[in-house]
Coordinates of C-alpha atoms in Angstrom, one line a residue:
M1 CA -91.7 -19.7 77.1
A2 CA -91.8 -17.7 74.2
S3 CA -93.0 -19.0 70.8
L4 CA -92.5 -17.4 67.4
C5 CA -95.4 -15.0 65.7
L6 CA -95.7 -13.9 62.1
N7 CA -95.6 -10.1 62.3
S8 CA -95.9 -7.5 59.5
L9 CA -93.8 -4.5 59.1
L10 CA -94.8 -1.1 60.1
P11 CA -97.2 0.3 57.9
L12 CA -96.6 3.4 55.7
P13 CA -98.7 6.4 55.5
P14 CA -100.5 6.1 52.0
S15 CA -99.7 9.8 51.2
H16 CA -96.0 9.6 51.0
P17 CA -94.9 6.0 50.9
Q18 CA -91.8 6.6 48.8
K19 CA -90.2 8.9 51.2
L20 CA -90.6 6.6 54.2
L21 CA -89.1 3.2 53.6
E22 CA -86.4 2.3 51.2
P23 CA -86.2 -1.4 50.1
S24 CA -84.3 -3.1 53.1
S25 CA -84.1 -6.8 54.2
S26 CA -83.2 -6.0 57.9
S27 CA -86.0 -6.3 60.1
S28 CA -86.4 -8.2 63.5
S29 CA -88.9 -8.5 66.1
L30 CA -88.5 -8.2 69.9
L31 CA -91.2 -10.9 71.5
S32 CA -92.5 -10.7 74.9
S33 CA -92.9 -13.6 77.2
S34 CA -96.1 -14.2 76.6
N35 CA -97.6 -17.2 74.3
C36 CA -98.5 -16.1 71.3
N37 CA -101.9 -18.1 71.6
E38 CA -102.6 -16.3 74.7
V39 CA -104.3 -12.6 74.8
A40 CA -100.9 -10.6 74.9
L41 CA -99.0 -7.4 73.6
K42 CA -98.0 -7.7 69.8
P43 CA -94.2 -7.9 69.6
I44 CA -92.1 -4.9 68.9
V45 CA -91.1 -5.0 65.0
I46 CA -88.1 -3.1 64.2
N47 CA -87.1 -2.3 60.6
G48 CA -83.8 -0.7 59.7
D49 CA -80.1 -1.1 60.5
P50 CA -79.6 0.9 62.5
P51 CA -83.1 0.8 63.8
T52 CA -85.3 3.4 61.7
F53 CA -89.0 2.7 62.0
V54 CA -90.3 0.6 65.0
S55 CA -93.9 -0.9 65.7
A56 CA -94.4 -1.0 69.3
P57 CA -98.2 -1.5 69.6
S58 CA -99.5 -0.6 73.2
R59 CA -96.4 0.4 74.5
R60 CA -95.9 3.2 77.1
I61 CA -93.0 5.1 75.5
I62 CA -90.4 7.3 77.5
A63 CA -88.2 9.9 76.0
V64 CA -85.0 11.1 77.9
G65 CA -82.9 14.1 76.8
D66 CA -79.3 15.2 76.6
L67 CA -77.2 13.2 79.5
H68 CA -73.9 14.8 78.7
G69 CA -71.7 12.1 80.9
D70 CA -73.8 12.5 84.2
L71 CA -74.4 9.0 85.1
S72 CA -76.1 10.3 88.4
K73 CA -78.8 12.4 86.9
A74 CA -79.1 9.6 84.1
R75 CA -80.0 7.2 86.7
D76 CA -82.4 9.7 88.7
A77 CA -84.0 10.3 85.1
L78 CA -84.5 6.5 84.6
Q79 CA -85.9 5.9 87.9
I80 CA -88.2 8.6 87.8
A81 CA -89.7 7.4 84.5
G82 CA -90.1 3.9 86.4
V83 CA -87.6 1.5 84.1
L84 CA -84.6 1.5 86.4
S85 CA -84.5 0.0 90.1
S86 CA -83.5 2.3 92.7
D87 CA -81.4 -0.3 94.9
G88 CA -78.2 0.5 93.0
R89 CA -78.6 -3.1 91.1
D90 CA -78.9 -1.1 87.9
Q91 CA -82.1 -3.4 87.1
W92 CA -84.8 -2.6 84.2
I93 CA -88.2 -2.5 86.1
G94 CA -90.0 -1.1 83.2
E95 CA -91.6 -4.1 81.8
D96 CA -92.7 -3.7 78.3
T97 CA -91.8 0.2 78.1
V98 CA -90.0 1.4 75.5
L99 CA -87.0 3.8 76.1
V100 CA -85.9 6.2 73.9
Q101 CA -82.8 8.6 74.7
V102 CA -82.3 11.3 72.2
G103 CA -78.8 11.8 72.1
D104 CA -75.9 13.9 73.4
I105 CA -74.7 11.5 75.9
L106 CA -71.0 12.3 75.1
D107 CA -69.1 15.3 76.2
R108 CA -69.6 17.9 79.5
G109 CA -69.2 14.9 81.9
D110 CA -67.0 12.1 83.0
D111 CA -69.1 9.1 82.8
E112 CA -70.2 9.0 79.1
I113 CA -69.0 5.3 78.7
A114 CA -70.4 4.2 81.9
I115 CA -74.0 5.7 80.9
L116 CA -73.5 3.9 77.2
S117 CA -72.7 0.5 79.0
L118 CA -76.0 1.2 81.3
L119 CA -78.5 1.6 78.7
S120 CA -77.0 -1.3 76.5
L121 CA -77.4 -3.6 79.8
L122 CA -80.9 -1.9 80.2
D123 CA -81.7 -2.9 76.5
E124 CA -80.7 -6.4 77.0
Q125 CA -83.1 -6.9 80.0
A126 CA -86.1 -4.7 78.7
K127 CA -86.1 -7.0 75.6
A128 CA -86.6 -10.1 78.1
S129 CA -89.8 -8.3 79.4
G130 CA -91.1 -7.3 76.0
G131 CA -89.7 -3.7 75.9
A132 CA -86.6 -2.1 74.4
V133 CA -84.3 0.8 74.8
F134 CA -83.3 3.1 72.0
Q135 CA -80.7 5.6 71.5
V136 CA -80.5 8.5 68.9
N137 CA -76.9 9.8 68.1
G138 CA -76.5 13.6 68.6
N139 CA -74.2 16.3 67.2
H140 CA -71.7 15.5 70.1
E141 CA -71.6 11.7 69.2
T142 CA -70.7 12.6 65.7
M143 CA -68.5 15.4 66.7
N144 CA -66.3 12.9 68.9
V145 CA -66.3 10.3 65.9
E146 CA -64.9 13.3 63.9
G147 CA -62.2 13.7 66.4
D148 CA -63.6 17.0 67.8
F149 CA -62.8 17.1 71.6
R150 CA -63.2 20.6 72.5
Y151 CA -66.1 19.8 75.0
V152 CA -64.9 16.7 76.7
D153 CA -64.3 16.8 80.4
A154 CA -60.7 16.4 81.6
R155 CA -62.1 13.5 83.6
A156 CA -63.7 11.6 80.8
F157 CA -60.3 11.5 79.1
D158 CA -59.5 9.5 82.2
E159 CA -62.3 7.4 82.0
C160 CA -61.3 6.4 78.1
T161 CA -57.6 5.6 79.3
D162 CA -59.1 3.5 82.4
F163 CA -61.5 1.7 80.0
L164 CA -58.8 0.9 77.5
D165 CA -56.8 -0.5 80.6
Y166 CA -60.1 -2.4 81.9
L167 CA -60.4 -4.3 78.3
E168 CA -56.9 -5.7 78.8
D169 CA -58.4 -7.4 82.2
Y170 CA -61.2 -9.0 79.6
A171 CA -58.7 -10.1 77.0
Q172 CA -60.7 -8.0 74.8
D173 CA -63.8 -9.6 75.3
W174 CA -65.7 -6.6 74.1
D175 CA -69.4 -7.6 74.7
R176 CA -68.8 -8.9 78.1
A177 CA -66.4 -6.0 79.3
F178 CA -68.8 -3.2 77.7
K179 CA -71.9 -4.4 79.3
N180 CA -69.9 -4.7 82.8
W181 CA -68.4 -1.3 82.8
I182 CA -71.3 0.0 84.4
F183 CA -70.8 -2.1 87.5
E184 CA -67.0 -1.8 87.7
S185 CA -66.3 2.0 86.5
R186 CA -66.9 3.5 90.1
Q187 CA -64.0 1.5 91.4
W188 CA -61.6 2.3 88.8
K189 CA -62.8 5.9 89.2
E190 CA -62.0 6.0 93.0
D191 CA -58.9 4.1 92.6
R192 CA -57.8 6.6 90.3
R193 CA -58.6 9.6 92.7
N194 CA -56.8 8.0 95.2
S195 CA -53.6 7.9 93.5
Q196 CA -54.0 11.2 92.0
T197 CA -51.3 13.8 93.4
Y198 CA -51.6 17.8 93.2
W199 CA -49.3 18.1 90.3
D200 CA -51.3 15.8 88.3
Q201 CA -53.6 18.6 86.8
W202 CA -50.2 19.7 84.8
N203 CA -49.1 16.2 83.6
V204 CA -48.9 16.5 80.0
V205 CA -47.9 13.0 79.5
K206 CA -51.2 12.0 81.3
R207 CA -53.6 14.4 79.1
Q208 CA -51.9 12.9 76.1
K209 CA -52.6 9.5 77.3
G210 CA -56.1 10.2 77.5
V211 CA -56.4 11.9 74.2
I212 CA -55.0 8.8 72.5
A213 CA -57.1 6.4 74.3
R214 CA -60.2 8.6 73.3
S215 CA -59.1 8.7 69.7
V216 CA -58.6 5.0 69.5
L217 CA -61.9 4.2 71.0
F218 CA -64.1 6.8 69.0
R219 CA -62.4 7.1 65.7
P220 CA -64.5 5.5 62.7
G221 CA -64.0 1.8 63.3
G222 CA -63.2 2.3 66.9
R223 CA -65.0 0.1 69.6
L224 CA -67.1 3.0 70.9
A225 CA -67.7 4.3 67.4
C226 CA -69.0 1.0 66.4
E227 CA -71.1 1.0 69.5
L228 CA -72.3 4.4 68.3
A229 CA -72.9 2.8 64.7
R230 CA -75.6 0.5 66.3
H231 CA -77.9 3.7 66.5
G232 CA -79.2 6.0 64.1
V233 CA -79.9 9.8 64.0
I234 CA -83.5 9.3 63.3
L235 CA -86.2 7.2 64.9
R236 CA -89.8 6.7 64.7
V237 CA -91.8 4.7 67.1
N238 CA -95.3 4.4 66.1
N239 CA -96.4 7.7 65.2
W240 CA -93.9 9.9 67.0
V241 CA -90.2 10.8 65.4
F242 CA -87.4 11.3 67.8
C243 CA -84.2 13.1 66.7
H244 CA -81.8 15.1 68.2
G245 CA -82.0 18.4 66.9
G246 CA -85.0 18.0 64.4
L247 CA -86.0 17.2 61.1
L248 CA -87.0 19.1 57.9
P249 CA -88.7 18.0 54.9
H250 CA -85.6 17.9 52.5
H251 CA -83.9 15.4 55.2
V252 CA -87.0 12.9 54.6
A253 CA -86.8 13.4 51.0
Y254 CA -83.0 12.4 51.3
G255 CA -83.8 9.3 52.9
V256 CA -84.4 8.6 56.6
E257 CA -83.2 5.0 56.6
R258 CA -80.4 6.3 54.1
I259 CA -79.3 9.1 56.5
N260 CA -79.1 6.3 59.3
R261 CA -77.4 3.7 57.2
E262 CA -74.7 6.5 55.8
V263 CA -73.8 7.9 59.3
S264 CA -73.8 4.2 60.7
T265 CA -71.3 3.0 57.9
W266 CA -68.9 6.3 58.3
M267 CA -68.8 5.4 62.2
R268 CA -68.0 1.7 61.5
S269 CA -65.4 2.1 58.6
S270 CA -61.7 2.7 59.2
A271 CA -59.8 5.6 58.2
D272 CA -58.8 3.9 54.9
D273 CA -62.3 3.4 54.0
Y274 CA -63.0 7.0 53.5
E275 CA -61.2 9.4 51.9
E276 CA -63.1 12.3 53.5
S277 CA -65.9 12.1 55.9
P278 CA -69.2 12.2 54.2
Q279 CA -71.0 15.4 54.6
M280 CA -74.7 14.4 53.9
P281 CA -75.1 12.2 56.9
F282 CA -74.9 14.9 59.3
I283 CA -77.8 17.2 58.1
A284 CA -80.2 15.7 60.8
T285 CA -77.8 16.1 63.6
R286 CA -77.1 19.9 64.1
G287 CA -79.3 22.1 65.7
Y288 CA -82.4 21.9 63.6
D289 CA -84.7 22.7 67.0
S290 CA -86.2 25.7 65.5
V291 CA -88.6 23.9 63.4
V292 CA -91.6 26.0 63.1
G293 CA -95.1 26.1 61.7
K294 CA -95.9 24.9 58.2
I295 CA -92.4 23.2 58.0
L296 CA -93.3 21.4 61.1
R297 CA -96.6 20.3 59.5
D298 CA -95.0 19.3 56.2
T299 CA -92.1 17.3 58.2
L300 CA -94.6 15.2 60.1
E301 CA -96.8 14.7 57.4
A302 CA -93.8 13.3 55.0
V303 CA -92.4 11.0 57.8
G304 CA -95.7 9.7 58.7
A305 CA -95.8 10.8 62.3
K306 CA -98.1 12.9 64.7
A307 CA -95.3 14.8 66.6
M308 CA -91.6 14.9 66.8
V309 CA -89.4 14.9 70.1
V310 CA -86.2 16.7 70.1
G311 CA -83.3 17.6 72.7
H312 CA -80.2 19.6 71.7
T313 CA -81.2 22.8 73.3
P314 CA -81.8 23.0 77.2
Q315 CA -85.1 24.2 77.9
L316 CA -85.0 26.5 81.3
S317 CA -88.9 26.0 81.6
G318 CA -88.5 22.2 81.7
V319 CA -89.8 19.8 78.9
N320 CA -92.4 21.6 77.1
C321 CA -94.3 21.5 73.7
E322 CA -95.0 24.1 70.8
Y323 CA -97.3 24.3 67.9
G324 CA -100.2 22.2 68.8
C325 CA -97.8 20.0 70.7
G326 CA -96.6 18.9 67.3
I327 CA -92.9 19.5 68.5
W328 CA -91.8 18.1 72.2
R329 CA -88.1 19.8 73.6
V330 CA -86.9 17.3 76.3
D331 CA -83.5 18.5 76.8
V332 CA -83.7 19.9 80.4
G333 CA -79.9 20.6 81.0
M334 CA -79.9 18.2 83.7
S335 CA -76.1 17.2 83.5
S336 CA -74.1 19.0 85.9
G337 CA -72.1 20.3 83.2
V338 CA -74.7 21.9 81.5
L339 CA -77.5 23.5 83.9
D340 CA -77.4 21.0 86.8
S341 CA -81.1 20.8 86.6
R342 CA -83.6 18.3 88.2
P343 CA -84.4 15.6 85.8
E344 CA -87.5 15.2 83.9
V345 CA -88.8 13.0 81.1
L346 CA -91.5 12.8 78.8
E347 CA -94.2 9.8 78.9
I348 CA -96.1 8.8 75.7
R349 CA -99.0 6.7 75.5
G350 CA -101.1 6.2 72.3
D351 CA -101.3 9.8 70.9
K352 CA -100.9 11.4 74.3
A353 CA -97.7 12.8 76.2
R354 CA -97.2 14.2 79.7
V355 CA -94.1 15.3 81.5
I356 CA -92.9 13.4 84.6
R357 CA -90.4 15.5 87.0
S358 CA -89.3 14.8 90.4
N359 CA -89.9 17.6 93.1
R360 CA -86.9 19.7 93.5
D361 CA -85.5 18.5 96.7
R362 CA -87.1 14.8 96.9
L363 CA -86.3 12.8 93.9
H364 CA -89.0 10.2 95.0
E365 CA -91.9 12.7 95.1
L366 CA -93.0 13.1 91.5
Q367 CA -95.0 15.8 89.9
V368 CA -96.9 14.3 86.9
A369 CA -98.7 16.4 84.6
D370 CA -102.0 15.4 82.6
Y371 CA -101.8 14.1 79.4
I372 CA -101.9 16.4 76.5

């Protein structure tokens, strides 16, 4: 049985302490099952709400890029990373691994809520093994909370409709319903497919119902908006910083924890609480994947990181790094709604990283690069 240990917060780099951590009372520990009196990994320490600075001593870290509603590819990526069982039971097998998904779970695919449910379930299981699952919100998450549904797959509207109906079956028991959706969504999807007719594609009332359902779930203060609010747009784990599109020095100067807090507050708040959507929080989510040279070095120094990991822009060559591997790009366009490419993930151990990818035709045969 685990016993509590005293832990210190993640140390701040001495050169820029004021830029890293604003005063906050929100910190927590994720304890492994080992007794503190025995030689064991130190607990994971999280600072910020939503999580912003994470100390995960001696942990293997896995970074996964944009998933865009493709549950099958999401499972494939997690399986080649060695954190998800391949027996169809969706069990965490990553032990004390820390998993970071860098945003854009939404849009272009039809199993968005199922993926969110899966990651939530895996986080719960990972914590019991001394690991953790973190998400970083991307531009497609913020777009949906803003009500911008331009990139929503038609079948994703159906998932929203089904999910609202499904919640009624759980008598609005949100936590239980949300975690179980990963197990029940497939049956709902099959039932809808079996009941469809040729004329459904022109059913305006059905389309409107899907749009309304999505608006109810994702509008500020909605159930799924509040789930997204549990995650930030910037996350530092040890000396690696993760964000969706990139990070620049003026973002760090504005305050990393402040950005996360403001985005989260906006997502949780009802429309009545804000006369208009705040603009400043979105600076870290929109397309800063072209960070180069000295700007990158200045950003990493300011945030106290060795390297940056980003998604957002599909990489035709697969996961890769630039500028002395100061920035890693992990969006490979794996979703069938993007490039339908084979999954790849980035594995980080200490200061080293390497790419894990599956063979093109045989998922269980992995190609593992050397650490860089």
